[in-house]
Amino acid sequence: MNKIRKYSRHPGLNMGSTDPETHEAAETLLFGFWVFLMSDLVLFALLFADYAAQSQHGVAGGPTPGDILDLKNPFIETMLLLVSSFTFGLAALAMKYRQDRTRLVFWLVVTFALGAGFVGLEVYDFTDMISKGHGPQTSGFLSAFFLLVGTHGIHVSSGLIWLLVLLVQVFVFGLNRNVKTRLMRLAIFWHMLDVVWIGIFTFVYLFGVA
Amino acid sequence: MTGQPFDYFWLGKLSIDSLPFVEFIRDPNSNTAVGAFAKAAAIGGAMGLMVLLTVFGKWRVFWHEWLTSLDAKKIGIMYIVLAMVMLLRAVIEAGFMRAQQMLAVEQPGPLAPEHFGELFSTHGTIMIFFMAMPFLIGIINVVMPLQIGARDVKFPLLNAISLALTAAGAVLIMISLVIGKFSTGGWSGYPPFTELAFNPGAGVDYWIWAVTLSSIGNTLTGINFAVTIYKLRAPGMTWFRMPLFSWTALCTSIIMIFAMMPLTVATLMLALDRYAGFHFFTNALGGNMMNYTNLFWLFGHPEVYIVILPAFGVFSEVFSTFSGKRLYGYHSLVFATMAIAVLSFCVWLHHFFTMGETADLNAAFGIATMLIGVPTGVKVYDWLLTMVRGRVRLTTAMLFSIMFMVTFVIGGLTGVILANPPVDFAVHNSLFLVAHFHNMLIPGTLFGMFAAYYVWFPKMFGFRLSEKWGRISFWCWSFGFYLAFMPLYALGLMGAMRRSAQWFDPQYLPWLVVAFCGALLILAGLASQVVQLWVSIRDRDTTRVPGGDPWDGRSLEWSMSAPPPEYNFAVIPQVHDRDAFTWMKKNGTSYTAPEHYEDIKMPKNSIVAPVICALTAALGFALTWHIWWLTIASFIAVWATVIARSFCQNTEETIPASQVREEHERWLRSVKALKPAPREHETTSANQGLAEVVV
Amino acid sequence: MEMEPDQLPDSEAEDPRQEFREYCIGGILAVLLTLAAFGLVASHWLDTLGCLMVLTLLAVVQVLVHFRYFLHIDLRRSHRDELQLILFTGLILFLMAGGTIWILWNLNSRM
């Protein structure tokens, strides 16, 4: 492995010398997408700050976080999302080293299933809360809760749609440079959503119960 | 609400009352007459444009050369045109507001209070989101890629989509003039006044969606520009060889990336309150309107620097170019710009000192606010010292820049006064504040954009603007500004509150009359700019600058023909100095043919952006009027368009090296035939865009 | 100041097993940290304040693990542009979220 050309690293998995042309194209594209993600993080930071205030000051005689949050489903959701991050990593490795469409598609489908499970469980949780009379119209606290957790859920859902589109493109175009760089961008989007979820399960669910 | 269920399904809350002129026909009076005039002007303007395009058979050109173009220069020019149209509307509204306040001393004015509320809301919203932002983004689009030696921005389609979103917001605001009413909540739209309980009409919704669309567009623009500057600089263009305008463009873009988001969050939360019964900012059930105030100014203060930093960049270029000197204190200007960009995120609380927090908190933010005066002061000294011992040429752009410096310092001083929380308690929400921020934004942003318009217009279109009419507009704007806004300081100290539709103190009258005269003078300034454009286009054959360098420019954008070729540079230049083009001129490497040319890849035109503009405008309109079928359809269509585009494979076209060679050599030959103009003949027809090189 | 050369040395040979191992280490660490956080709350092992502090610490560590092993951000080898961006974002997030919480708490204390 004696490479003369050295590569700088961008976020996410690097194609490096396995596909130098894609690596070079990805460098700027991923930087651009990374900047977008930073802007997206501001969105979440603001929703967290809003939740921090509203969950304390906006209860308005209604239920408090401790009254209505439990840990069972969030724990399952956490594990689903975490494992899906890992399987996306395996998909990326399959794309990088094997140029292996079957293996890539397999791991992408697994990732999709796990993500869909996460969204499904979250939707179930939300409808359950609403049916118990704890909908977002109840109090400032619950408005902030639904907005923060729901925004994350919408992000995951759009990631799922994106994943479907890319699966179609893998079949239509094969693993060309466009498809590869798009998968690389979706990968860092997906990992970043998992990072945001760490904040949610810690500061919303665990803090709420503890 | 009023119609049958069938109508409600198809038309939402639209009814006969929301149609134009119905109000005027039912109850003709001064108030509805002004409304009818505005509606007629808006409809007439749109129809006039279509008639002109049809009569001259320009629809095809309009579509192929402009609307679907991904060329940053053309996108920039479209941004600037949008900004100027909106400027026209907002300044005329300002004239009506000054007239109302003058005529409403101890009696009701000609306009109803609700109507007056719409006027100040649209005036503020337009001036910030649809005049200042598009103007500066337009200038950056035209100039920045040329200045850093790039062929285009990094993401050309995204650039077009950003314009589409901003334009869709502007379309919504124009539609609000014709159908229904706009918000009366001011440009800041504070709840609980803008909540459903107090404002059930469609006005606030128009405001929410117009602002949301433009803020998303601006976030994307910020990302695009920042990546362009980070990744696409020409070889040799190190960070500290980058022209100052590009530096300010970078800092502005970074602020946009981070600061537009709080606004998007705030408006969407307000929308959730209004549409879905959430309790973020309501009075009841744990809502907290202060939360909105906080979010809005988390955006609002950095926004001030978004609109002012590019103007600082323009002034830096103007002072240096028209003094014939290297910019003084380049590094200090760069660091001052960065310092301002960071500090802009540390001071937002000074917009609500009176909201009720403790004195400690107010003091902390008051001190941070005063600190901003330091880097800004550094800049003013640098500009002054750039002019010292230079050969200063008082062109229109230079006049605007000098007037900016004088006026802006006065505005800055009143800003330091307002940064004291105890003083702020006395004058907050008064006309003193209105005078202060106009004193910052008119010289700071508007004069900067005018200067940029005069300097780079020849680069964009290949001919200069009329200097005579430029000077007339300059004097009108300058005197108009002082007459219109200095009285407001006095009025504010006398206790006049902003946004008042009627007064009860006869002592205000003389001041209000003076301010109204100032507003008339400003309108005259604007009118002379319209005349200037007309005269300049008419006489364009005497002011052509085919050489491309009418002002003895110092940076790379002056090194190619005017207007520049689609690909900007025949060959990407090597940069050796901070004043890259001056270096080339002195070393005799400007206007030389390179050894060999290469094929150039440029993005193909795309219909995605105009489609997204139409769809998002429809989406905003549907949301405003609760037309749910259209909401769902247009929302899905927007994303379907984006996904469909991702399946397009051939998005680039290649311009062969032979064509580039031919075009470049033809231009070089035409430059050889030009006579270099000495600077004293800069504003005469002797100036053909080739500067005399003084070694 | 000169511009950083675009290429920084990529010390790691591109070894599929090595990169697979990275994902595995990340996955295992993340699972352990998650289990620790949920276990801590379920077991009521600490008092509330201590519990919140340890939870915050665990979350920060887990974020770092995700950045390192899944996003492959590395202080030594990542591109300088990206590092500048991350650090600046950190500053802005701190100012915005911290400032918001400070202001809203301060206001609430005087209601």
CSV table of N, CA, C and O in Angstrom, one decimal, chain B residues 230-231 233 236-241 254 257-259 262 288 290-291 294-295 298-299 302 341-342 345-346 348-349 352 355-361 364-365, chain C residues 1-4 6 79-111:
chain,number,residue,atom,x,y,z
B,230,TYR,N,-14.6,29.2,-0.1
B,230,TYR,CA,-13.7,28.3,0.5
B,230,TYR,C,-12.9,27.5,-0.5
B,230,TYR,O,-11.8,27.2,-0.4
B,231,LYS,N,-13.7,27.0,-1.6
B,231,LYS,CA,-13.1,26.0,-2.4
B,231,LYS,C,-12.8,26.4,-3.8
B,231,LYS,O,-12.1,25.7,-4.5
B,233,ARG,N,-11.3,29.4,-5.1
B,233,ARG,CA,-10.4,30.6,-5.3
B,233,ARG,C,-9.4,30.2,-6.4
B,233,ARG,O,-8.9,29.1,-6.4
B,236,GLY,N,-3.1,30.8,-6.2
B,236,GLY,CA,-2.4,32.0,-5.7
B,236,GLY,C,-3.2,33.0,-4.9
B,236,GLY,O,-2.7,33.8,-4.2
B,237,MET,N,-4.6,32.8,-5.0
B,237,MET,CA,-5.4,33.7,-4.2
B,237,MET,C,-5.6,33.1,-2.8
B,237,MET,O,-6.5,32.4,-2.4
B,238,THR,N,-4.5,33.4,-2.0
B,238,THR,CA,-4.6,33.0,-0.6
B,238,THR,C,-5.6,33.8,0.2
B,238,THR,O,-6.1,34.8,-0.3
B,239,TRP,N,-5.9,33.4,1.4
B,239,TRP,CA,-6.9,34.2,2.2
B,239,TRP,C,-6.6,35.6,2.2
B,239,TRP,O,-7.5,36.5,2.0
B,240,PHE,N,-5.3,36.0,2.4
B,240,PHE,CA,-5.0,37.4,2.6
B,240,PHE,C,-4.6,38.1,1.3
B,240,PHE,O,-4.0,39.1,1.3
B,241,ARG,N,-4.9,37.4,0.2
B,241,ARG,CA,-4.9,38.1,-1.1
B,241,ARG,C,-6.3,38.4,-1.6
B,241,ARG,O,-6.5,38.8,-2.7
B,254,ILE,N,-21.4,33.4,6.1
B,254,ILE,CA,-21.4,32.6,7.3
B,254,ILE,C,-22.5,33.1,8.3
B,254,ILE,O,-23.1,32.2,8.9
B,257,ILE,N,-25.7,31.6,7.2
B,257,ILE,CA,-25.8,30.1,7.4
B,257,ILE,C,-26.4,29.9,8.8
B,257,ILE,O,-27.2,29.0,9.0
B,258,PHE,N,-25.9,30.7,9.8
B,258,PHE,CA,-26.3,30.4,11.1
B,258,PHE,C,-27.5,31.3,11.6
B,258,PHE,O,-28.3,30.8,12.5
B,259,ALA,N,-27.7,32.5,11.0
B,259,ALA,CA,-28.7,33.4,11.6
B,259,ALA,C,-30.0,33.3,11.0
B,259,ALA,O,-31.0,33.8,11.5
B,262,PRO,N,-32.9,30.8,13.1
B,262,PRO,CA,-33.8,31.3,14.2
B,262,PRO,C,-35.0,31.9,13.6
B,262,PRO,O,-36.1,31.7,14.2
B,288,ASN,N,-45.3,31.5,25.7
B,288,ASN,CA,-44.5,32.6,26.2
B,288,ASN,C,-44.0,33.5,25.0
B,288,ASN,O,-43.1,33.1,24.3
B,290,MET,N,-42.2,36.0,24.9
B,290,MET,CA,-40.8,36.5,25.0
B,290,MET,C,-39.9,35.5,24.3
B,290,MET,O,-38.8,35.9,23.8
B,291,ASN,N,-40.3,34.2,24.2
B,291,ASN,CA,-39.6,33.2,23.5
B,291,ASN,C,-39.5,33.6,22.0
B,291,ASN,O,-38.4,33.5,21.4
B,294,ASN,N,-37.1,36.5,21.6
B,294,ASN,CA,-35.7,36.1,21.7
B,294,ASN,C,-35.3,35.4,20.4
B,294,ASN,O,-34.2,35.7,19.9
B,295,LEU,N,-36.1,34.5,19.9
B,295,LEU,CA,-35.7,33.9,18.6
B,295,LEU,C,-35.6,34.9,17.5
B,295,LEU,O,-34.7,34.8,16.7
B,298,LEU,N,-32.5,36.8,17.8
B,298,LEU,CA,-31.3,35.9,17.5
B,298,LEU,C,-31.0,36.0,16.0
B,298,LEU,O,-29.8,35.9,15.6
B,299,PHE,N,-32.0,36.1,15.2
B,299,PHE,CA,-31.9,36.3,13.8
B,299,PHE,C,-31.6,37.8,13.5
B,299,PHE,O,-30.7,38.2,12.8
B,302,PRO,N,-27.9,39.6,14.0
B,302,PRO,CA,-27.0,39.3,12.9
B,302,PRO,C,-27.4,39.8,11.5
B,302,PRO,O,-26.6,40.1,10.7
B,341,ALA,N,-18.5,40.0,12.7
B,341,ALA,CA,-19.4,38.8,12.4
B,341,ALA,C,-19.6,38.0,13.7
B,341,ALA,O,-20.7,37.5,13.9
B,342,VAL,N,-18.6,37.8,14.5
B,342,VAL,CA,-18.8,37.0,15.7
B,342,VAL,C,-19.6,37.8,16.8
B,342,VAL,O,-20.5,37.3,17.4
B,345,PHE,N,-23.4,37.9,17.0
B,345,PHE,CA,-24.2,36.9,17.6
B,345,PHE,C,-24.2,37.1,19.1
B,345,PHE,O,-24.8,36.2,19.8
B,346,CYS,N,-23.7,38.1,19.7
B,346,CYS,CA,-23.6,38.3,21.1
B,346,CYS,C,-24.4,39.4,21.7
B,346,CYS,O,-24.2,39.8,22.8
B,348,TRP,N,-28.0,40.3,20.8
B,348,TRP,CA,-29.3,40.4,20.3
B,348,TRP,C,-30.3,40.9,21.4
B,348,TRP,O,-31.3,41.5,21.1
B,349,LEU,N,-29.9,40.8,22.7
B,349,LEU,CA,-30.8,41.2,23.7
B,349,LEU,C,-31.1,42.7,23.7
B,349,LEU,O,-32.1,43.2,24.3
B,352,PHE,N,-34.4,44.1,23.1
B,352,PHE,CA,-35.5,44.0,24.1
B,352,PHE,C,-35.0,44.2,25.5
B,352,PHE,O,-35.4,43.4,26.4
B,355,MET,N,-37.8,44.2,28.2
B,355,MET,CA,-38.7,43.1,28.3
B,355,MET,C,-38.8,42.6,29.8
B,355,MET,O,-39.8,41.9,30.1
B,356,GLY,N,-37.9,43.0,30.6
B,356,GLY,CA,-38.1,42.7,32.1
B,356,GLY,C,-37.0,41.8,32.7
B,356,GLY,O,-37.2,41.3,33.8
B,357,GLU,N,-35.9,41.6,32.0
B,357,GLU,CA,-34.9,40.8,32.6
B,357,GLU,C,-34.1,41.7,33.6
B,357,GLU,O,-34.3,42.9,33.7
B,358,THR,N,-33.1,41.0,34.3
B,358,THR,CA,-32.4,41.7,35.4
B,358,THR,C,-31.4,42.7,34.8
B,358,THR,O,-31.0,42.6,33.6
B,359,ALA,N,-31.0,43.6,35.6
B,359,ALA,CA,-30.1,44.7,35.2
B,359,ALA,C,-28.7,44.1,34.8
B,359,ALA,O,-28.1,44.5,33.9
B,360,ASP,N,-28.3,43.0,35.5
B,360,ASP,CA,-27.0,42.3,35.1
B,360,ASP,C,-27.0,41.9,33.7
B,360,ASP,O,-26.1,42.1,32.9
B,361,LEU,N,-28.1,41.2,33.3
B,361,LEU,CA,-28.2,40.7,31.9
B,361,LEU,C,-28.2,41.9,30.9
B,361,LEU,O,-27.5,41.8,30.0
B,364,ALA,N,-24.7,43.2,30.6
B,364,ALA,CA,-23.8,42.3,29.8
B,364,ALA,C,-24.0,42.6,28.3
B,364,ALA,O,-23.0,42.8,27.6
B,365,PHE,N,-25.2,42.6,27.9
B,365,PHE,CA,-25.5,42.8,26.5
B,365,PHE,C,-25.2,44.2,26.1
B,365,PHE,O,-24.9,44.5,24.9
C,1,MET,N,0.2,35.0,5.6
C,1,MET,CA,-0.2,33.6,6.0
C,1,MET,C,-0.4,32.8,4.7
C,1,MET,O,-1.1,33.3,3.8
C,2,GLU,N,0.2,31.7,4.5
C,2,GLU,CA,0.0,30.9,3.3
C,2,GLU,C,-1.2,30.0,3.4
C,2,GLU,O,-1.5,29.5,4.5
C,3,MET,N,-1.7,29.7,2.3
C,3,MET,CA,-2.9,28.7,2.3
C,3,MET,C,-2.3,27.3,2.6
C,3,MET,O,-1.3,26.9,2.1
C,4,GLU,N,-3.1,26.6,3.4
C,4,GLU,CA,-2.7,25.2,3.7
C,4,GLU,C,-2.7,24.4,2.4
C,4,GLU,O,-3.6,24.6,1.6
C,6,ASP,N,-3.7,21.5,0.1
C,6,ASP,CA,-5.0,20.9,0.2
C,6,ASP,C,-4.9,19.4,0.7
C,6,ASP,O,-5.9,18.9,1.2
C,79,HIS,N,-9.8,17.7,7.3
C,79,HIS,CA,-9.5,18.9,6.6
C,79,HIS,C,-9.6,20.1,7.5
C,79,HIS,O,-10.6,20.1,8.3
C,80,ARG,N,-8.7,21.0,7.3
C,80,ARG,CA,-8.8,22.2,8.2
C,80,ARG,C,-10.1,23.0,8.1
C,80,ARG,O,-10.6,23.5,9.0
C,81,ASP,N,-10.6,23.1,6.8
C,81,ASP,CA,-11.8,23.8,6.6
C,81,ASP,C,-13.0,23.3,7.5
C,81,ASP,O,-13.7,24.0,8.1
C,82,GLU,N,-13.0,21.9,7.5
C,82,GLU,CA,-14.1,21.3,8.2
C,82,GLU,C,-14.0,21.5,9.7
C,82,GLU,O,-14.9,21.7,10.4
C,83,LEU,N,-12.7,21.4,10.2
C,83,LEU,CA,-12.5,21.6,11.6
C,83,LEU,C,-12.9,23.1,12.0
C,83,LEU,O,-13.6,23.3,13.0
C,84,GLN,N,-12.4,24.0,11.2
C,84,GLN,CA,-12.8,25.4,11.5
C,84,GLN,C,-14.3,25.5,11.7
C,84,GLN,O,-14.9,26.2,12.6
C,85,LEU,N,-15.0,24.9,10.7
C,85,LEU,CA,-16.4,25.0,10.7
C,85,LEU,C,-17.1,24.4,11.9
C,85,LEU,O,-18.0,25.0,12.5
C,86,ILE,N,-16.6,23.2,12.3
C,86,ILE,CA,-17.2,22.6,13.4
C,86,ILE,C,-16.9,23.4,14.7
C,86,ILE,O,-17.9,23.6,15.5
C,87,LEU,N,-15.7,23.9,14.9
C,87,LEU,CA,-15.4,24.7,16.1
C,87,LEU,C,-16.3,26.0,16.1
C,87,LEU,O,-16.9,26.4,17.1
C,88,PHE,N,-16.4,26.6,14.9
C,88,PHE,CA,-17.2,27.9,14.9
C,88,PHE,C,-18.7,27.6,15.2
C,88,PHE,O,-19.3,28.3,15.9
C,89,THR,N,-19.2,26.4,14.6
C,89,THR,CA,-20.5,26.1,14.9
C,89,THR,C,-20.7,25.8,16.4
C,89,THR,O,-21.7,26.2,16.9
C,90,GLY,N,-19.7,25.2,17.0
C,90,GLY,CA,-19.8,24.9,18.4
C,90,GLY,C,-20.0,26.3,19.2
C,90,GLY,O,-20.8,26.4,20.0
C,91,LEU,N,-19.2,27.2,18.8
C,91,LEU,CA,-19.3,28.6,19.4
C,91,LEU,C,-20.6,29.2,19.2
C,91,LEU,O,-21.3,29.7,20.2
C,92,ILE,N,-21.2,29.1,18.0
C,92,ILE,CA,-22.5,29.8,17.7
C,92,ILE,C,-23.6,29.0,18.5
C,92,ILE,O,-24.5,29.7,19.1
C,93,LEU,N,-23.5,27.7,18.5
C,93,LEU,CA,-24.5,26.9,19.2
C,93,LEU,C,-24.5,27.3,20.7
C,93,LEU,O,-25.5,27.5,21.4
C,94,PHE,N,-23.3,27.4,21.2
C,94,PHE,CA,-23.1,27.8,22.6
C,94,PHE,C,-23.8,29.1,22.9
C,94,PHE,O,-24.5,29.3,23.8
C,95,LEU,N,-23.4,30.1,22.0
C,95,LEU,CA,-24.0,31.5,22.2
C,95,LEU,C,-25.5,31.5,22.1
C,95,LEU,O,-26.2,32.0,23.0
C,96,MET,N,-26.0,30.8,21.1
C,96,MET,CA,-27.5,30.8,20.9
C,96,MET,C,-28.2,30.1,21.9
C,96,MET,O,-29.1,30.6,22.6
C,97,ALA,N,-27.9,28.8,22.1
C,97,ALA,CA,-28.6,28.0,23.1
C,97,ALA,C,-28.4,28.5,24.5
C,97,ALA,O,-29.3,28.7,25.3
C,98,GLY,N,-27.1,28.7,24.8
C,98,GLY,CA,-26.8,29.2,26.2
C,98,GLY,C,-27.4,30.5,26.5
C,98,GLY,O,-28.0,30.7,27.5
C,99,GLY,N,-27.3,31.5,25.5
C,99,GLY,CA,-27.9,32.8,25.7
C,99,GLY,C,-29.4,32.7,25.9
C,99,GLY,O,-30.0,33.3,26.7
C,100,THR,N,-30.1,31.8,25.0
C,100,THR,CA,-31.5,31.7,25.1
C,100,THR,C,-31.9,31.2,26.5
C,100,THR,O,-32.9,31.7,27.1
C,101,ILE,N,-31.2,30.1,27.0
C,101,ILE,CA,-31.6,29.6,28.3
C,101,ILE,C,-31.4,30.6,29.4
C,101,ILE,O,-32.2,30.8,30.2
C,102,TRP,N,-30.3,31.3,29.3
C,102,TRP,CA,-29.9,32.3,30.3
C,102,TRP,C,-31.1,33.4,30.3
C,102,TRP,O,-31.6,33.7,31.4
C,103,ILE,N,-31.4,33.9,29.1
C,103,ILE,CA,-32.4,35.0,29.1
C,103,ILE,C,-33.8,34.5,29.6
C,103,ILE,O,-34.4,35.1,30.4
C,104,LEU,N,-34.2,33.3,29.1
C,104,LEU,CA,-35.5,32.9,29.5
C,104,LEU,C,-35.6,32.5,30.9
C,104,LEU,O,-36.6,32.8,31.6
C,105,TRP,N,-34.6,31.9,31.5
C,105,TRP,CA,-34.6,31.6,32.9
C,105,TRP,C,-34.6,32.9,33.7
C,105,TRP,O,-35.3,33.1,34.7
C,106,ASN,N,-33.8,33.9,33.3
C,106,ASN,CA,-33.7,35.1,34.0
C,106,ASN,C,-35.1,35.8,34.0
C,106,ASN,O,-35.5,36.3,35.0
C,107,LEU,N,-35.7,35.8,32.8
C,107,LEU,CA,-37.0,36.4,32.7
C,107,LEU,C,-38.0,35.7,33.7
C,107,LEU,O,-38.8,36.3,34.4
C,108,ASN,N,-37.9,34.4,33.6
C,108,ASN,CA,-38.9,33.6,34.4
C,108,ASN,C,-38.7,33.8,35.9
C,108,ASN,O,-39.7,33.9,36.6
C,109,SER,N,-37.5,34.1,36.3
C,109,SER,CA,-37.2,34.3,37.7
C,109,SER,C,-37.9,35.6,38.2
C,109,SER,O,-38.0,35.8,39.4
C,110,ARG,N,-38.3,36.5,37.3
C,110,ARG,CA,-38.8,37.7,37.7
C,110,ARG,C,-40.3,37.8,37.4
C,110,ARG,O,-40.9,38.9,37.5
C,111,MET,N,-40.9,36.7,37.0
C,111,MET,CA,-42.3,36.7,36.6
C,111,MET,C,-43.2,36.8,37.9
C,111,MET,O,-42.9,36.2,38.9
